[in-house]
Amino acid sequence: MKTTRREFIKVSSLGLGGVALAGGGFSLSKLFGESKHQGLDMSKLKRYPTYCDVCFWKCAAWTYVNDKNEIKKVAGNELDTHCRGRLCPRGTGGLGMYYDDDRLKTPLIRVEKDGKQTFREASWEEALDLISGKMKDIKSKYGAESFALLKHGSPGKHFEHLFKAFGSDTIAEPAFAQCRGPRAVGFKLTFGSAVGSPETTDIRDSKCLVLIGSHIGENMHNSQVQEVSDAIDRGITIITVDPRLSTIANKSKFWLPIRPATDMALLLAWMHVLIYEELYDKKYIDKYSIGFDKLKEHVRKFTPEWAYPITDIKPNQIRETAREMAKASPAVLVHPGRHVTWYGDDAQRSRAIAILNALLGSWGKRGGFYFSEKLKVPKYPHPHYPEPNWDAKDLSKKYPLAKTGITTEVIRASIPDENTEHKVKAWMVAGTNLTQSVPNKKMTLKAIEALEFLVVVDLMPMEITGYADVILPECSYLERYDMIRSSGWRTPSIALRMPAVEPRFNSKPAWWMAKQLGEKLGLGDYFKYNDYKEVIDWQLKQLGTSLEEMKHVGVMNFNRNGRELYLKDGEDYKFKTPSGKIELYSEKLDKMGFDPIPVYKAHEKPPQNYYRLIYGRAPMHTFSKTINNPYLNDLKDTNNLWINPRVADIWGLKYGQEIWIKNQDGKVSDFPVKVRITERIRWDSVYMVHGFGHNNKKLSRAYGKGASDSQMITKVLVDPLMGGTGLRGNFVTILLDNPHKNIES
Ligand SMILES: Nc1nc2c(c(=O)[nH]1)N[C@H]1C(S)=C(S)[C@@H](COP(=O)(O)OP(=O)(O)OC[C@H]3O[C@@H](n4cnc5c(=O)[nH]c(N)nc54)[C@H](O)[C@@H]3O)O[C@H]1N2
Ligand SMILES: Nc1nc2c(c(=O)[nH]1)N[C@H]1C(S)=C(S)[C@@H](COP(=O)(O)OP(=O)(O)OC[C@H]3O[C@@H](n4cnc5c(=O)[nH]c(N)nc54)[C@H](O)[C@@H]3O)O[C@H]1N2
Ligand code: SF4
Ligand SMILES: [Mo]
């Protein structure tokens, strides 16, 4: 289907303006006023550098503070490649993380009172003594390895150091098995390198961009969105494959509304067209790859006519889009996506995407994938970490290509009646709302029930905190130092995060908690500094600058020192694969008993009256963590369920009607969700934005608003290569009446 080009969602237009326009008692307009600078006299404000923590793009920014030490604004740093001086709406609204009065305020300890469990306030000393005591206790009973760290983002890094010093490398985060792990594995197997974060996609110079379920524009990764927006202005061809007319699909030359779970068939058919119409980059393939003949034979039968009944995409559209890609080659990007844990064959689908890029000769080419360069920040000296007897990777042995811990395997090893080689007895959870971000909540809760101890470090009273024995309140990124941001990019850069104000309430930075715990555990040698800024200053001096200098600039960009950004014509290049070539056929996979070339395998279809549950991002929210943010909640306070008009007709639904959903395993949504009837979604699927449906009443704005996709994901399609948890194999049906009515009355 061809669509007309419309103006693409611009970061700037959705940025400050969007947030400032929001009404409500706690809106930015109140803080900023109405004029160009929202009524602020910028000359009267002091500014402090930071990098944004609302998502993992880590845009460098300035925090503006007035003479009463009130934060007035967070704005992009002009020097920064991640944001090019402009923050996305979430970044602009980041000060809501600071101003949210629902924040955790002081350490809390679970106690029993009159036969009921409750939290009581505690001093830091008491809470940290309790935690270090438990850590020692677990270590002496079961070994340090049995104390696991489940983490995400900045706080996790500080605790990782503590845990490794303590003797535990039982560490995992959702960024791997719930996010981009399959992509890293698929690209590494093929090119010997992953695409990293920020991705090494050269959208700036690309002529054709293919997006496979990657919804840039709703996925608001800042400079990536800006590059796409610029590319649209200069006339790039975009091909979007998505069962939903996403924002970017709406701006694409081609929207292919694929039947969900069948992308592999389309990828194989595209390879077929490129090879059999001789459109692929012959010189590139001859010079850099191995296994072409096997690939050619493999895809011989995967014609567009074969793919049509599987994917619902017409053969002429498959051919036409393949030719568009070839026309732009090598300045063409089949985007690898980011959240790619979909159907359990995700590493193989990522590999198919990598192979397609190889056929188009785009890896290492302008407008394709560039070679990034990153500055290595020297490690602050500390003794060697002790060698643990086992670690998280040992828990993931059945997934031979998992290069890092798998959250779900750490969780499984915490359940007594699961047959695992090692047992986990206690967790620290830092910066991850596990019950929302890891599927199969029932399993997570079973593990939590069996744990001897659970400590949660968070900013907000998120659901996971409700299960903790001890809760430690971290201060927000605007109130703390953190590690130096060092980015791999076209050119290397570093950025500083420093506090603009003192922590609110009785909250503390993660580095401080880690150091206190370290000292209580007799690991003081690993924390030989009084303040983390000493670590940063030492590191910056090794890099030829200093904390003082970085406070003035926030960001420092460096020249490239290593190889060139792109491959030169005919350049010899050794890929970091076993053969030194791009591996279209993988001997390694073959030896491991996996398909050496990706194969299409049919996935389960929705049963009658059920629809596949798909989900994604909204531009103004990050996962579950921003839903209660006063400013961002003003912009969007609930999600709704996208339903095709054909389906709405069958059920007699009206726009805006409240319904409940039930999945294939009988799981019913806690809260109702409003219906959005739209042609923008296929009839076999329903769609919602992830992160809503919070069930902790302490989140005054987020509680009970919308439905949680996570709650419906009880079935997990596990990737046999690397343990990724495919989340899109769940089906829901519609309940018109409140299923909780009797329980509530
Ligand atoms: N169903 C479903 N599951 C998913 C996804 C999905 O789309 N749908 N997406 C997947 C993807 S791509 C990813 S990357 C993961 C993301 O998974 P997570 O990173 O776990 O995402 P959140 O649910 O936002 O949880 C972040 C937690 O960190 C807390 N936090 C925020 N700021 C701070 C801070 O400064 N310090 C501390 N200590 N804590 C802080 C928040 O309050 C929140 O509890 O989820 C994955 N899981
Ligand atoms: N605003 C905002 N931006 C974010 C984030 C955020 O929380 N908020 N999170 C960041 C993170 S950590 C990540 S990992 C990325 C994730 O962002 P992306 O990797 O871009 O996307 P997903 O969330 O996986 O993609 C959802 C899209 O896939 C489509 N889809 C569903 N099923 C199928 C299918 O079978 N085939 C195809 N072809 N498409 C399908 C959905 O309709 C939807 O449009 O976003 C990042 N950017
Ligand atoms: S993309 Fe937005 S939320 Fe993410 S770091 Fe940048 S400004 Fe912050
Ligand atoms: Mo992610």
Short mmCIF file of N, CA, C and O in Angstrom, two decimals, residues 178-264:
data_model
loop_
_atom_site.label_atom_id
_atom_site.label_comp_id
_atom_site.label_asym_id
_atom_site.label_seq_id
_atom_site.Cartn_x
_atom_site.Cartn_y
_atom_site.Cartn_z
N GLN A 178 15.01 -9.34 27.07
CA GLN A 178 13.70 -8.75 26.80
C GLN A 178 13.81 -7.62 25.79
O GLN A 178 12.85 -6.90 25.55
N CYS A 179 14.98 -7.43 25.21
CA CYS A 179 15.10 -6.26 24.34
C CYS A 179 15.98 -6.56 23.13
O CYS A 179 15.52 -7.12 22.16
N ARG A 180 17.27 -6.23 23.21
CA ARG A 180 18.05 -6.26 21.98
C ARG A 180 19.04 -7.41 21.88
O ARG A 180 19.88 -7.43 20.97
N GLY A 181 18.95 -8.37 22.80
CA GLY A 181 19.86 -9.52 22.76
C GLY A 181 19.86 -10.26 21.43
O GLY A 181 20.92 -10.52 20.85
N PRO A 182 18.67 -10.59 20.87
CA PRO A 182 18.66 -11.34 19.61
C PRO A 182 19.34 -10.58 18.47
O PRO A 182 19.98 -11.18 17.60
N ARG A 183 19.21 -9.27 18.49
CA ARG A 183 19.84 -8.45 17.45
C ARG A 183 21.36 -8.55 17.54
O ARG A 183 22.05 -8.72 16.53
N ALA A 184 21.87 -8.46 18.77
CA ALA A 184 23.32 -8.54 18.97
C ALA A 184 23.83 -9.89 18.48
O ALA A 184 24.84 -9.98 17.77
N VAL A 185 23.09 -10.95 18.81
CA VAL A 185 23.52 -12.30 18.44
C VAL A 185 23.44 -12.48 16.91
O VAL A 185 24.39 -12.95 16.28
N GLY A 186 22.32 -12.08 16.31
CA GLY A 186 22.13 -12.24 14.86
C GLY A 186 23.18 -11.48 14.06
O GLY A 186 23.72 -12.00 13.08
N PHE A 187 23.48 -10.26 14.46
CA PHE A 187 24.45 -9.45 13.71
C PHE A 187 25.88 -9.93 13.96
O PHE A 187 26.70 -9.94 13.06
N LYS A 188 26.15 -10.35 15.18
CA LYS A 188 27.50 -10.87 15.48
C LYS A 188 27.80 -12.12 14.68
O LYS A 188 28.88 -12.29 14.14
N LEU A 189 26.81 -13.01 14.60
CA LEU A 189 27.01 -14.24 13.84
C LEU A 189 27.30 -13.92 12.37
O LEU A 189 28.04 -14.62 11.71
N THR A 190 26.72 -12.85 11.88
CA THR A 190 26.82 -12.55 10.45
C THR A 190 28.01 -11.64 10.14
O THR A 190 28.82 -11.95 9.26
N PHE A 191 28.12 -10.54 10.86
CA PHE A 191 29.16 -9.54 10.58
C PHE A 191 30.32 -9.55 11.59
O PHE A 191 31.29 -8.83 11.44
N GLY A 192 30.14 -10.29 12.68
CA GLY A 192 31.18 -10.29 13.72
C GLY A 192 31.06 -9.12 14.67
O GLY A 192 31.86 -8.98 15.59
N SER A 193 30.10 -8.23 14.45
CA SER A 193 29.90 -7.09 15.34
C SER A 193 28.42 -6.83 15.52
O SER A 193 27.64 -7.05 14.59
N ALA A 194 28.11 -6.31 16.70
CA ALA A 194 26.73 -5.91 16.95
C ALA A 194 26.57 -4.44 16.55
O ALA A 194 27.55 -3.76 16.29
N VAL A 195 25.33 -3.97 16.53
CA VAL A 195 25.12 -2.57 16.13
C VAL A 195 25.15 -1.60 17.31
O VAL A 195 25.19 -0.39 17.12
N GLY A 196 25.16 -2.15 18.53
CA GLY A 196 25.35 -1.33 19.72
C GLY A 196 24.24 -0.33 19.99
O GLY A 196 23.18 -0.36 19.38
N SER A 197 24.52 0.55 20.95
CA SER A 197 23.58 1.63 21.30
C SER A 197 24.40 2.87 21.61
O SER A 197 25.29 2.79 22.44
N PRO A 198 24.12 4.00 20.99
CA PRO A 198 23.22 4.21 19.86
C PRO A 198 23.66 3.37 18.64
O PRO A 198 24.85 3.18 18.42
N GLU A 199 22.68 2.93 17.88
CA GLU A 199 22.95 2.06 16.74
C GLU A 199 23.84 2.76 15.70
O GLU A 199 23.75 3.97 15.52
N THR A 200 24.65 1.94 15.03
CA THR A 200 25.55 2.49 14.02
C THR A 200 24.88 2.63 12.65
O THR A 200 25.48 2.40 11.60
N THR A 201 23.62 2.97 12.68
CA THR A 201 22.85 3.11 11.44
C THR A 201 23.07 4.51 10.86
O THR A 201 22.83 5.51 11.53
N ASP A 202 23.50 4.56 9.61
CA ASP A 202 23.86 5.83 8.99
C ASP A 202 22.65 6.46 8.29
O ASP A 202 22.68 6.74 7.08
N ILE A 203 21.60 6.70 9.08
CA ILE A 203 20.35 7.21 8.50
C ILE A 203 20.59 8.55 7.81
O ILE A 203 19.99 8.85 6.77
N ARG A 204 21.50 9.33 8.39
CA ARG A 204 21.82 10.66 7.85
C ARG A 204 22.04 10.63 6.33
O ARG A 204 21.59 11.50 5.60
N ASP A 205 22.75 9.60 5.86
CA ASP A 205 23.11 9.56 4.45
C ASP A 205 22.41 8.44 3.68
O ASP A 205 22.83 8.08 2.57
N SER A 206 21.39 7.89 4.28
CA SER A 206 20.72 6.76 3.64
C SER A 206 19.72 7.22 2.58
O SER A 206 19.12 8.29 2.70
N LYS A 207 19.57 6.40 1.54
CA LYS A 207 18.58 6.73 0.50
C LYS A 207 17.33 5.89 0.64
O LYS A 207 16.29 6.22 0.07
N CYS A 208 17.47 4.77 1.33
CA CYS A 208 16.30 3.91 1.51
C CYS A 208 16.37 3.28 2.90
O CYS A 208 17.38 2.71 3.27
N LEU A 209 15.31 3.44 3.64
CA LEU A 209 15.26 2.93 5.02
C LEU A 209 14.12 1.92 5.12
O LEU A 209 12.98 2.24 4.80
N VAL A 210 14.47 0.72 5.56
CA VAL A 210 13.46 -0.32 5.71
C VAL A 210 13.26 -0.57 7.20
O VAL A 210 14.21 -0.88 7.91
N LEU A 211 12.04 -0.41 7.66
CA LEU A 211 11.75 -0.55 9.09
C LEU A 211 10.84 -1.75 9.30
O LEU A 211 9.72 -1.78 8.78
N ILE A 212 11.35 -2.71 10.03
CA ILE A 212 10.57 -3.93 10.26
C ILE A 212 10.11 -3.92 11.71
O ILE A 212 10.87 -4.25 12.63
N GLY A 213 8.89 -3.46 11.92
CA GLY A 213 8.36 -3.37 13.28
C GLY A 213 9.18 -2.48 14.17
O GLY A 213 9.22 -2.65 15.38
N SER A 214 9.87 -1.53 13.57
CA SER A 214 10.63 -0.58 14.37
C SER A 214 9.95 0.76 14.14
O SER A 214 9.96 1.27 13.03
N HIS A 215 9.33 1.31 15.18
CA HIS A 215 8.46 2.45 14.94
C HIS A 215 9.08 3.76 15.39
O HIS A 215 8.63 4.40 16.33
N ILE A 216 10.14 4.13 14.68
CA ILE A 216 10.84 5.38 14.96
C ILE A 216 9.84 6.54 14.87
O ILE A 216 9.11 6.66 13.89
N GLY A 217 9.84 7.38 15.88
CA GLY A 217 8.86 8.47 15.93
C GLY A 217 7.93 8.26 17.11
O GLY A 217 7.57 9.18 17.81
N GLU A 218 7.58 6.99 17.33
CA GLU A 218 6.92 6.61 18.58
C GLU A 218 8.03 6.09 19.50
O GLU A 218 8.11 6.46 20.66
N ASN A 219 8.91 5.25 18.95
CA ASN A 219 10.21 4.98 19.57
C ASN A 219 11.00 6.27 19.38
O ASN A 219 11.44 6.60 18.28
N MET A 220 11.17 7.02 20.44
CA MET A 220 11.58 8.43 20.36
C MET A 220 13.08 8.60 20.58
O MET A 220 13.48 9.60 21.17
N HIS A 221 13.89 7.65 20.17
CA HIS A 221 15.33 7.83 20.39
C HIS A 221 15.80 9.03 19.57
O HIS A 221 15.81 9.01 18.35
N ASN A 222 16.21 10.03 20.30
CA ASN A 222 16.32 11.42 19.85
C ASN A 222 17.00 11.66 18.50
O ASN A 222 16.36 11.98 17.50
N SER A 223 18.32 11.51 18.45
CA SER A 223 19.01 11.88 17.21
C SER A 223 18.59 10.97 16.06
O SER A 223 18.61 11.35 14.90
N GLN A 224 18.19 9.73 16.40
CA GLN A 224 17.72 8.81 15.36
C GLN A 224 16.45 9.40 14.72
O GLN A 224 16.31 9.42 13.50
N VAL A 225 15.55 9.91 15.56
CA VAL A 225 14.32 10.52 15.05
C VAL A 225 14.66 11.77 14.24
O VAL A 225 14.11 12.00 13.16
N GLN A 226 15.61 12.54 14.74
CA GLN A 226 16.00 13.76 14.01
C GLN A 226 16.59 13.41 12.64
O GLN A 226 16.31 14.07 11.64
N GLU A 227 17.42 12.35 12.61
CA GLU A 227 18.02 11.97 11.33
C GLU A 227 16.95 11.48 10.36
O GLU A 227 16.99 11.78 9.16
N VAL A 228 15.98 10.74 10.87
CA VAL A 228 14.90 10.27 9.99
C VAL A 228 14.09 11.46 9.48
O VAL A 228 13.75 11.54 8.30
N SER A 229 13.84 12.39 10.39
CA SER A 229 13.06 13.57 10.02
C SER A 229 13.76 14.36 8.92
O SER A 229 13.16 14.76 7.92
N ASP A 230 15.07 14.57 9.06
CA ASP A 230 15.86 15.24 8.02
C ASP A 230 15.84 14.44 6.73
O ASP A 230 15.73 15.00 5.63
N ALA A 231 15.96 13.12 6.88
CA ALA A 231 16.01 12.26 5.69
C ALA A 231 14.69 12.35 4.92
O ALA A 231 14.68 12.34 3.69
N ILE A 232 13.58 12.46 5.63
CA ILE A 232 12.28 12.59 4.96
C ILE A 232 12.26 13.91 4.17
O ILE A 232 11.82 13.94 3.02
N ASP A 233 12.79 14.95 4.79
CA ASP A 233 12.82 16.25 4.09
C ASP A 233 13.63 16.17 2.80
O ASP A 233 13.34 16.86 1.83
N ARG A 234 14.69 15.32 2.80
CA ARG A 234 15.47 15.25 1.56
C ARG A 234 15.01 14.10 0.66
O ARG A 234 15.67 13.77 -0.32
N GLY A 235 13.88 13.48 1.00
CA GLY A 235 13.25 12.56 0.06
C GLY A 235 13.66 11.11 0.15
O GLY A 235 13.59 10.38 -0.85
N ILE A 236 14.08 10.65 1.31
CA ILE A 236 14.44 9.23 1.47
C ILE A 236 13.21 8.35 1.19
O ILE A 236 12.07 8.76 1.44
N THR A 237 13.45 7.17 0.66
CA THR A 237 12.37 6.19 0.49
C THR A 237 12.28 5.36 1.76
O THR A 237 13.27 4.76 2.17
N ILE A 238 11.10 5.34 2.35
CA ILE A 238 10.94 4.50 3.54
C ILE A 238 9.96 3.38 3.25
O ILE A 238 8.90 3.60 2.63
N ILE A 239 10.36 2.20 3.66
CA ILE A 239 9.50 1.01 3.52
C ILE A 239 9.24 0.52 4.94
O ILE A 239 10.18 0.17 5.66
N THR A 240 7.99 0.54 5.36
CA THR A 240 7.69 0.11 6.73
C THR A 240 6.85 -1.15 6.72
O THR A 240 5.82 -1.22 6.04
N VAL A 241 7.35 -2.13 7.46
CA VAL A 241 6.66 -3.40 7.58
C VAL A 241 6.06 -3.44 8.98
O VAL A 241 6.80 -3.49 9.97
N ASP A 242 4.77 -3.35 9.08
CA ASP A 242 4.16 -3.29 10.41
C ASP A 242 2.67 -3.60 10.28
O ASP A 242 2.00 -3.05 9.40
N PRO A 243 2.14 -4.48 11.12
CA PRO A 243 0.70 -4.76 11.04
C PRO A 243 -0.15 -3.55 11.41
O PRO A 243 -1.37 -3.56 11.26
N ARG A 244 0.52 -2.50 11.86
CA ARG A 244 -0.18 -1.30 12.32
C ARG A 244 0.35 -0.13 11.51
O ARG A 244 1.55 -0.06 11.20
N LEU A 245 -0.51 0.80 11.16
CA LEU A 245 -0.04 2.01 10.49
C LEU A 245 0.56 2.90 11.58
O LEU A 245 -0.12 3.71 12.20
N SER A 246 1.85 2.71 11.81
CA SER A 246 2.54 3.48 12.84
C SER A 246 2.75 4.90 12.31
O SER A 246 2.50 5.17 11.14
N THR A 247 3.24 5.78 13.18
CA THR A 247 3.51 7.15 12.74
C THR A 247 4.42 7.15 11.53
O THR A 247 4.17 7.84 10.54
N ILE A 248 5.46 6.34 11.59
CA ILE A 248 6.43 6.31 10.49
C ILE A 248 5.84 5.61 9.26
O ILE A 248 6.12 6.00 8.12
N ALA A 249 5.00 4.61 9.48
CA ALA A 249 4.35 3.95 8.33
C ALA A 249 3.55 4.97 7.54
O ALA A 249 3.48 4.95 6.31
N ASN A 250 2.97 5.89 8.28
CA ASN A 250 2.13 6.93 7.68
C ASN A 250 2.95 7.90 6.83
O ASN A 250 2.41 8.62 6.00
N LYS A 251 4.25 7.92 7.06
CA LYS A 251 5.13 8.82 6.29
C LYS A 251 5.96 8.03 5.28
O LYS A 251 6.89 8.57 4.68
N SER A 252 5.66 6.77 5.11
CA SER A 252 6.50 5.92 4.26
C SER A 252 5.96 5.86 2.84
O SER A 252 4.77 6.04 2.62
N LYS A 253 6.86 5.58 1.91
CA LYS A 253 6.41 5.38 0.53
C LYS A 253 5.64 4.06 0.44
O LYS A 253 4.66 3.95 -0.27
N PHE A 254 6.13 3.07 1.16
CA PHE A 254 5.45 1.77 1.19
C PHE A 254 5.14 1.37 2.62
O PHE A 254 6.03 1.39 3.47
N TRP A 255 3.90 1.05 2.87
CA TRP A 255 3.54 0.41 4.13
C TRP A 255 3.10 -1.01 3.82
O TRP A 255 2.14 -1.20 3.06
N LEU A 256 3.79 -1.98 4.38
CA LEU A 256 3.42 -3.38 4.17
C LEU A 256 2.78 -3.90 5.46
O LEU A 256 3.50 -4.21 6.42
N PRO A 257 1.45 -3.94 5.50
CA PRO A 257 0.77 -4.37 6.75
C PRO A 257 0.82 -5.89 6.89
O PRO A 257 -0.16 -6.59 6.65
N ILE A 258 1.94 -6.35 7.30
CA ILE A 258 2.21 -7.79 7.33
C ILE A 258 1.36 -8.52 8.37
O ILE A 258 1.01 -7.94 9.40
N ARG A 259 1.05 -9.77 8.06
CA ARG A 259 0.42 -10.61 9.09
C ARG A 259 1.48 -10.81 10.17
O ARG A 259 2.61 -11.23 9.86
N PRO A 260 1.18 -10.50 11.42
CA PRO A 260 2.20 -10.60 12.46
C PRO A 260 2.82 -11.99 12.50
O PRO A 260 2.17 -12.98 12.14
N ALA A 261 4.06 -12.04 12.92
CA ALA A 261 4.80 -13.30 13.15
C ALA A 261 5.26 -13.97 11.86
O ALA A 261 5.69 -15.12 11.88
N THR A 262 5.16 -13.26 10.73
CA THR A 262 5.56 -13.89 9.47
C THR A 262 6.70 -13.15 8.78
O THR A 262 7.00 -13.40 7.61
N ASP A 263 7.37 -12.26 9.48
CA ASP A 263 8.42 -11.43 8.87
C ASP A 263 9.52 -12.26 8.22
O ASP A 263 10.12 -11.84 7.24
N MET A 264 9.80 -13.43 8.83
CA MET A 264 10.88 -14.25 8.28
C MET A 264 10.59 -14.62 6.83
O MET A 264 11.50 -14.64 5.99
#
